[in-house]
Short mmCIF file of C-alpha atoms in Angstrom, two decimals:
data_model
loop_
_atom_site.label_atom_id
_atom_site.label_comp_id
_atom_site.label_asym_id
_atom_site.label_seq_id
_atom_site.Cartn_x
_atom_site.Cartn_y
_atom_site.Cartn_z
CA MET A 1 4.53 -10.42 -35.46
CA GLY A 2 1.13 -10.22 -37.14
CA PRO A 3 -2.20 -10.59 -35.29
CA SER A 4 -2.36 -14.32 -35.98
CA GLY A 5 1.17 -14.93 -34.77
CA SER A 6 2.25 -15.95 -38.26
CA GLY A 7 3.86 -14.19 -41.16
CA PRO A 8 7.16 -12.39 -41.48
CA LYS A 9 8.54 -10.50 -38.50
CA SER A 10 9.11 -6.79 -38.74
CA ALA A 11 12.74 -5.79 -38.84
CA ASN A 12 12.38 -4.17 -35.45
CA THR A 13 10.23 -6.87 -33.85
CA PRO A 14 12.18 -8.28 -30.90
CA PRO A 15 11.74 -11.97 -30.18
CA GLY A 16 10.06 -13.05 -26.94
CA THR A 17 7.81 -10.01 -26.52
CA ASP A 18 4.52 -11.90 -26.56
CA PRO A 19 2.37 -10.28 -23.82
CA SER A 20 0.96 -13.69 -22.90
CA ALA A 21 4.46 -14.79 -21.94
CA LEU A 22 4.68 -11.77 -19.68
CA MET A 23 1.38 -12.78 -18.08
CA GLY A 24 2.73 -16.20 -17.27
CA MET A 25 5.80 -14.75 -15.59
CA MET A 26 3.98 -12.51 -13.16
CA THR A 27 1.89 -13.93 -10.36
CA ASN A 28 1.54 -10.99 -8.00
CA PRO A 29 -1.93 -9.35 -8.27
CA GLU A 30 -0.40 -6.00 -9.23
CA SER A 31 1.80 -7.76 -11.76
CA ARG A 32 -1.13 -9.55 -13.36
CA LYS A 33 -3.07 -6.29 -13.59
CA LEU A 34 -0.20 -4.54 -15.34
CA ALA A 35 0.42 -7.48 -17.66
CA LYS A 36 -3.25 -7.45 -18.69
CA HIS A 37 -2.94 -3.74 -19.40
CA LEU A 38 0.09 -4.42 -21.57
CA SER A 39 -1.77 -7.13 -23.43
CA ARG A 40 -4.68 -4.81 -24.17
CA THR A 41 -2.27 -2.08 -25.23
CA ALA A 42 -0.43 -4.42 -27.57
CA ALA A 43 -3.71 -5.68 -29.06
CA MET A 44 -4.84 -2.17 -29.91
CA MET A 45 -1.50 -1.39 -31.50
CA LYS A 46 -1.40 -4.29 -33.98
CA PRO A 47 0.60 -4.81 -36.02
CA LYS A 48 3.01 -2.74 -33.91
CA VAL A 49 5.18 -4.38 -31.27
CA LEU A 50 5.17 -4.34 -27.50
CA GLY A 51 8.28 -2.22 -27.67
CA ASP A 52 6.13 0.70 -28.82
CA ILE A 53 4.01 1.00 -25.68
CA ASP A 54 3.58 4.48 -24.29
CA ASP A 55 5.98 6.10 -21.83
CA ALA A 56 3.60 5.93 -18.88
CA THR A 57 3.10 2.18 -19.24
CA THR A 58 6.81 1.68 -19.81
CA ASN A 59 7.57 3.55 -16.58
CA LYS A 60 5.06 1.44 -14.68
CA LEU A 61 6.63 -1.75 -15.96
CA GLN A 62 10.11 -0.48 -15.19
CA ARG A 63 9.10 0.26 -11.62
CA LEU A 64 7.42 -3.10 -11.23
CA MET A 65 10.33 -5.04 -12.66
CA SER A 66 12.73 -3.09 -10.48
CA ARG A 67 10.73 -4.00 -7.37
CA GLN A 68 10.74 -7.68 -8.36
CA ASN A 69 14.42 -7.53 -9.29
CA SER A 70 15.78 -9.54 -6.38
CA PHE A 71 13.56 -12.51 -7.25
CA LEU A 72 14.98 -12.91 -10.74
CA PRO A 73 17.93 -15.26 -11.42
CA GLY A 74 21.02 -13.14 -11.80
CA GLY A 75 19.54 -10.22 -9.85
CA HIS A 76 20.00 -6.72 -11.20
CA ASN A 77 22.27 -7.78 -14.05
CA LYS A 78 19.35 -9.72 -15.52
CA LEU A 79 17.54 -6.43 -16.15
CA ASN A 80 20.49 -4.43 -17.48
CA GLY A 81 19.86 -3.22 -21.01
CA LEU A 82 16.20 -4.19 -21.05
CA PHE A 83 14.95 -0.64 -21.00
CA GLY A 84 15.78 2.05 -23.50
CA LYS A 85 14.52 5.60 -23.85
CA ASN A 86 10.81 5.81 -24.70
CA ARG A 87 10.46 2.08 -25.33
CA LEU A 88 10.55 -1.33 -23.74
CA ASN A 89 13.29 -3.52 -25.13
CA PRO A 90 12.98 -7.29 -25.68
CA LEU A 91 11.66 -9.35 -22.79
CA LYS A 92 13.33 -12.49 -24.05
CA ALA A 93 16.03 -12.14 -21.40
CA LEU A 94 13.37 -12.82 -18.80
CA THR A 95 12.04 -15.98 -20.46
CA GLY A 96 12.23 -18.87 -18.03
CA SER A 97 12.38 -16.58 -15.03
CA GLY A 98 8.69 -16.83 -14.25
CA SER A 99 9.09 -19.60 -11.71
CA SER A 100 11.19 -17.24 -9.62
CA LEU A 101 8.43 -14.65 -9.28
CA SER A 102 5.92 -14.99 -6.48
CA GLY A 103 3.60 -12.97 -4.29
CA ALA A 104 6.72 -11.71 -2.54
CA PHE A 105 8.76 -9.05 -4.28
CA ALA A 106 11.32 -6.41 -3.52
CA GLY A 107 9.78 -3.26 -2.11
CA SER A 108 11.58 0.05 -2.06
CA ASP A 109 15.19 -0.13 -0.96
CA GLY A 110 15.43 -1.72 2.45
CA GLY A 111 12.28 -3.85 2.44
CA LYS A 112 10.64 -6.97 1.13
CA GLU A 113 6.98 -6.69 0.20
CA VAL A 114 4.37 -9.43 0.20
CA THR A 115 0.64 -9.32 -0.50
CA PHE A 116 -2.28 -11.47 0.59
CA THR A 117 -5.98 -11.21 1.42
CA LEU A 118 -7.93 -11.71 4.64
CA GLU A 119 -11.63 -12.19 5.17
CA ALA A 120 -13.37 -9.00 6.22
CA PRO A 121 -15.91 -9.26 9.05
CA GLY A 122 -18.76 -6.79 9.28
CA LEU A 123 -19.46 -6.66 5.56
CA PRO A 124 -22.32 -8.37 3.68
CA GLU A 125 -21.56 -11.84 2.37
CA LEU A 126 -20.76 -11.97 -1.31
CA GLN A 127 -23.92 -12.83 -3.18
CA GLY A 128 -23.87 -16.28 -4.68
CA LYS A 129 -20.63 -17.19 -2.90
CA ASN A 130 -20.35 -18.97 0.40
CA ARG A 131 -17.50 -16.84 1.72
CA ALA A 132 -16.84 -13.49 3.33
CA PRO A 133 -15.56 -10.55 1.28
CA SER A 134 -11.80 -10.08 1.35
CA ILE A 135 -9.42 -7.23 2.14
CA PHE A 136 -6.19 -6.85 0.19
CA VAL A 137 -3.18 -6.49 2.49
CA ARG A 138 0.42 -5.65 1.73
CA GLN A 139 3.17 -6.18 4.28
CA VAL A 140 6.65 -4.69 4.01
CA VAL A 141 9.36 -6.06 6.27
CA PRO A 142 13.07 -5.39 6.64
CA LYS A 143 15.08 -7.55 4.25
CA GLU A 144 15.94 -10.93 5.76
CA ALA A 145 13.60 -10.19 8.67
CA THR A 146 12.01 -13.11 10.49
CA THR A 147 10.63 -11.07 13.37
CA ASN A 148 9.82 -7.45 14.10
CA GLY A 149 12.56 -5.50 15.85
CA HIS A 150 9.92 -3.29 17.44
CA ASP A 151 7.11 -4.41 19.71
CA TYR A 152 4.54 -2.73 17.46
CA VAL A 153 3.69 -2.62 13.76
CA LEU A 154 2.51 0.25 11.57
CA ILE A 155 -0.84 -0.04 9.76
CA PHE A 156 -1.51 2.40 6.89
CA LEU A 157 -4.90 3.45 5.51
CA HIS A 158 -5.12 5.41 2.27
CA GLY A 159 -7.26 8.30 1.04
CA ALA A 160 -10.05 8.27 -1.54
CA ALA A 161 -7.81 8.96 -4.55
CA TYR A 162 -5.33 6.23 -3.73
CA THR A 163 -4.80 2.61 -2.65
CA SER A 164 -2.39 0.73 -0.43
CA ALA A 165 0.07 0.75 -3.34
CA THR A 166 0.56 4.50 -2.89
CA TRP A 167 2.43 4.06 0.39
CA SER A 168 4.70 1.54 -1.29
CA GLU A 169 5.29 3.42 -4.53
CA LEU A 170 6.28 6.58 -2.65
CA GLY A 171 9.01 4.57 -0.92
CA ILE A 172 7.57 5.23 2.54
CA LEU A 173 7.09 1.58 3.52
CA GLY A 174 10.52 0.64 2.21
CA GLU A 175 12.24 3.39 4.17
CA LEU A 176 10.40 2.38 7.32
CA ALA A 177 11.57 -1.20 6.72
CA ARG A 178 15.10 0.12 6.47
CA ALA A 179 14.55 1.63 9.92
CA GLY A 180 13.51 -1.78 11.23
CA PHE A 181 9.72 -1.47 11.09
CA ILE A 182 7.18 -3.92 9.77
CA SER A 183 4.32 -2.12 8.07
CA TYR A 184 0.94 -3.11 6.71
CA ALA A 185 -1.06 -1.16 4.14
CA LEU A 186 -4.68 -2.07 3.47
CA ASP A 187 -6.94 -1.51 0.48
CA ILE A 188 -10.08 -0.08 2.05
CA PRO A 189 -13.36 -1.79 1.03
CA GLY A 190 -14.47 -0.34 -2.29
CA PHE A 191 -10.91 0.45 -3.39
CA GLY A 192 -8.00 -1.29 -5.02
CA ASP A 193 -8.04 -5.07 -4.89
CA SER A 194 -10.34 -5.35 -1.86
CA VAL A 195 -14.01 -6.24 -2.02
CA LYS A 196 -15.93 -3.62 -4.03
CA THR A 197 -18.50 -3.09 -1.28
CA VAL A 198 -18.05 0.21 0.58
CA ALA A 199 -18.10 -0.30 4.34
CA GLY A 200 -20.60 1.63 6.43
CA ASP A 201 -18.63 1.34 9.68
CA ASN A 202 -15.21 0.22 10.91
CA ARG A 203 -15.96 -3.34 11.97
CA TRP A 204 -14.03 -4.58 8.94
CA LEU A 205 -10.98 -2.61 10.11
CA THR A 206 -10.98 -3.80 13.71
CA GLY A 207 -11.55 -7.34 12.45
CA ILE A 208 -8.58 -7.21 10.05
CA ILE A 209 -6.32 -5.66 12.67
CA ASP A 210 -7.31 -8.33 15.17
CA GLN A 211 -6.32 -11.01 12.66
CA LEU A 212 -2.96 -9.36 12.03
CA ILE A 213 -1.88 -8.97 15.65
CA SER A 214 -3.79 -11.63 17.58
CA ASP A 215 -2.42 -15.07 18.33
CA ASN A 216 -4.20 -16.70 15.41
CA GLU A 217 -2.21 -19.68 14.13
CA LYS A 218 -4.28 -19.96 10.94
CA VAL A 219 -3.67 -16.33 9.96
CA SER A 220 0.01 -16.52 10.93
CA LYS A 221 0.47 -19.50 8.61
CA HIS A 222 -1.42 -17.67 5.88
CA ILE A 223 0.95 -14.70 6.15
CA THR A 224 4.13 -16.76 6.30
CA SER A 225 3.01 -18.92 3.37
CA ALA A 226 2.78 -15.70 1.33
CA GLY A 227 6.39 -14.96 2.26
CA GLY A 228 5.59 -12.57 5.09
CA VAL A 229 6.31 -12.42 8.80
CA SER A 230 3.81 -13.16 11.55
CA THR A 231 3.11 -10.21 13.84
CA ALA A 232 0.99 -12.09 16.36
CA GLY A 233 1.13 -10.51 19.79
CA LYS A 234 2.32 -7.10 18.57
CA LYS A 235 0.78 -3.73 19.32
CA PHE A 236 0.10 -1.28 16.51
CA VAL A 237 0.14 2.36 15.44
CA LEU A 238 -2.54 3.36 12.94
CA ILE A 239 -1.76 5.84 10.15
CA THR A 240 -4.85 7.36 8.56
CA ALA A 241 -5.15 9.79 5.65
CA SER A 242 -8.14 11.80 4.48
CA MET A 243 -11.14 9.55 3.64
CA SER A 244 -9.94 6.65 5.80
CA GLY A 245 -10.46 8.86 8.85
CA ARG A 246 -14.12 7.83 8.82
CA TYR A 247 -12.93 4.38 9.95
CA ALA A 248 -9.88 5.31 12.01
CA VAL A 249 -10.79 8.43 13.99
CA PRO A 250 -13.63 6.75 15.96
CA LEU A 251 -11.04 4.30 17.33
CA LEU A 252 -9.61 7.16 19.38
CA PHE A 253 -12.76 7.02 21.50
CA ASN A 254 -13.39 3.28 21.37
CA LYS A 255 -9.83 2.00 21.52
CA PRO A 256 -9.25 -1.57 20.30
CA ALA A 257 -6.76 -3.84 22.05
CA GLY A 258 -3.21 -3.15 20.97
CA LEU A 259 -3.67 0.42 19.67
CA ILE A 260 -0.84 2.50 21.17
CA GLY A 261 -0.87 5.54 18.89
CA MET A 262 -2.25 7.18 15.77
CA ILE A 263 -0.75 9.32 13.02
CA THR A 264 -3.23 11.43 11.11
CA VAL A 265 -2.89 13.21 7.77
CA ALA A 266 -5.90 15.51 7.36
CA PRO A 267 -8.52 12.83 8.14
CA VAL A 268 -12.24 13.31 7.61
CA GLY A 269 -14.72 12.99 10.44
CA THR A 270 -12.94 14.91 13.18
CA ASN A 271 -15.79 17.42 13.47
CA LYS A 272 -18.17 14.68 14.63
CA PHE A 273 -16.67 14.60 18.11
CA LYS A 274 -16.73 17.10 20.96
CA LYS A 275 -13.91 18.80 22.83
CA GLU A 276 -14.70 16.76 25.94
CA GLN A 277 -14.21 13.54 23.97
CA TYR A 278 -10.89 14.63 22.54
CA GLU A 279 -9.65 15.63 25.99
CA LYS A 280 -10.20 12.06 27.20
CA VAL A 281 -8.12 10.38 24.47
CA ASP A 282 -5.32 8.56 26.28
CA ILE A 283 -2.97 7.60 23.45
CA PRO A 284 -0.41 9.81 21.69
CA VAL A 285 -1.44 11.24 18.34
CA CYS A 286 0.83 12.78 15.71
CA VAL A 287 -1.13 15.36 13.73
CA ILE A 288 0.42 15.89 10.28
CA TYR A 289 -0.97 18.20 7.63
CA GLY A 290 0.23 20.12 4.59
CA GLU A 291 0.98 23.80 4.86
CA GLU A 292 -1.21 24.50 1.82
CA ASP A 293 -4.16 22.36 2.98
CA ARG A 294 -6.42 25.19 4.10
CA LYS A 295 -9.57 23.13 4.35
CA LEU A 296 -9.52 19.59 5.74
CA GLY A 297 -5.97 19.96 6.97
CA GLU A 298 -6.79 23.02 9.07
CA GLU A 299 -10.12 21.59 10.23
CA SER A 300 -8.67 18.29 11.43
CA LYS A 301 -5.74 20.04 13.08
CA THR A 302 -8.06 22.32 15.05
CA ASN A 303 -9.97 19.33 16.39
CA LEU A 304 -7.10 16.90 16.98
CA ILE A 305 -4.84 19.26 18.89
CA GLN A 306 -7.41 19.10 21.68
CA ILE A 307 -5.97 15.66 22.46
CA PRO A 308 -3.69 16.05 25.51
CA ASN A 309 -0.79 13.99 24.17
CA HIS A 310 -0.41 15.30 20.63
CA LYS A 311 2.43 16.36 18.37
CA LEU A 312 1.79 18.78 15.51
CA VAL A 313 3.80 18.50 12.29
CA VAL A 314 3.34 20.83 9.32
CA VAL A 315 4.74 19.65 5.99
CA PRO A 316 6.32 22.74 4.37
CA GLY A 317 4.53 23.50 1.09
CA GLY A 318 2.51 20.32 1.56
CA SER A 319 -0.84 19.72 -0.12
CA HIS A 320 -3.81 17.78 1.23
CA ALA A 321 -1.94 14.50 0.60
CA ALA A 322 1.04 15.86 2.51
CA TYR A 323 2.88 12.53 2.48
CA LYS A 324 3.01 12.76 -1.32
CA SER A 325 4.31 16.32 -1.23
CA ASP A 326 7.43 15.19 0.64
CA PRO A 327 7.61 11.42 1.25
CA LYS A 328 11.09 11.63 2.77
CA PHE A 329 10.04 14.26 5.30
CA PHE A 330 6.93 12.24 6.10
CA HIS A 331 8.67 8.93 6.82
CA GLN A 332 11.29 10.77 8.88
CA GLN A 333 8.53 12.21 11.06
CA VAL A 334 7.02 8.76 11.53
CA VAL A 335 10.39 7.35 12.63
CA LYS A 336 11.11 10.28 14.97
CA TRP A 337 7.70 10.06 16.56
#
């Protein structure tokens, strides 16, 4: 269809591929972001059709639609035939399905994923707005779960090159859900869909964690209204990678209520503490690093193995982001530990 929406259709122009229709169907923040990208792509390609978008964008949309599959009428069959090699086929088959999409969507096999935001304490108020800055949170729970089978939850923090979506896209959160765990992944301030202000300390983190596990009826209702499961009263294990160590590692020495363990993947900041401090840490720590990470991986390992109750795991052939090098091996280590 031409730029004005009028005029003769191209012979290969599929009906129902208007990007604005796609926008209306998708309400999840990630979905809206991708739909906007598709709209911009389509606008630049005029008078070409949405079916001619590049492979990378097509793959992103395929992955997104697959994750939201279970919320579409007709389930998987609704998506059959939509995608062809190197192009996106007509979206008309999805017309009318928008009301079935919500902030909750299918995560990797074995889990249901929901997203929401929480107010972040310890950060400057947003200028010109009478509200606190927000932190983007994703929760992945076992399918059909109404409560956590374990007495603790897992809370993931990402590195500087990534966001909370990384843990989900690698399938790690979904596999942990399959094993019965409820996991949270946070967008750190300054990254992803969280407030763009970079945090100078970890008060935002302890404040968010407190909201997630404390007996706070308001927050519990907020989570359940988004399609999630309340984890009030649970303990937690913190998983920190690379840059997020600046917020997580200090908690080893100033332990917040509910913290029962930590899993580290080459975190920064371990050289700021002394041997005597590490020797007094009284929670178990699983120290994971990639075999090929000769810098931060080796440095953090050297410091963290001074903790009395530690377990050392080397990811064979793993890079600095060792969980990306072998996601299956990584999630298996988390479950075993």
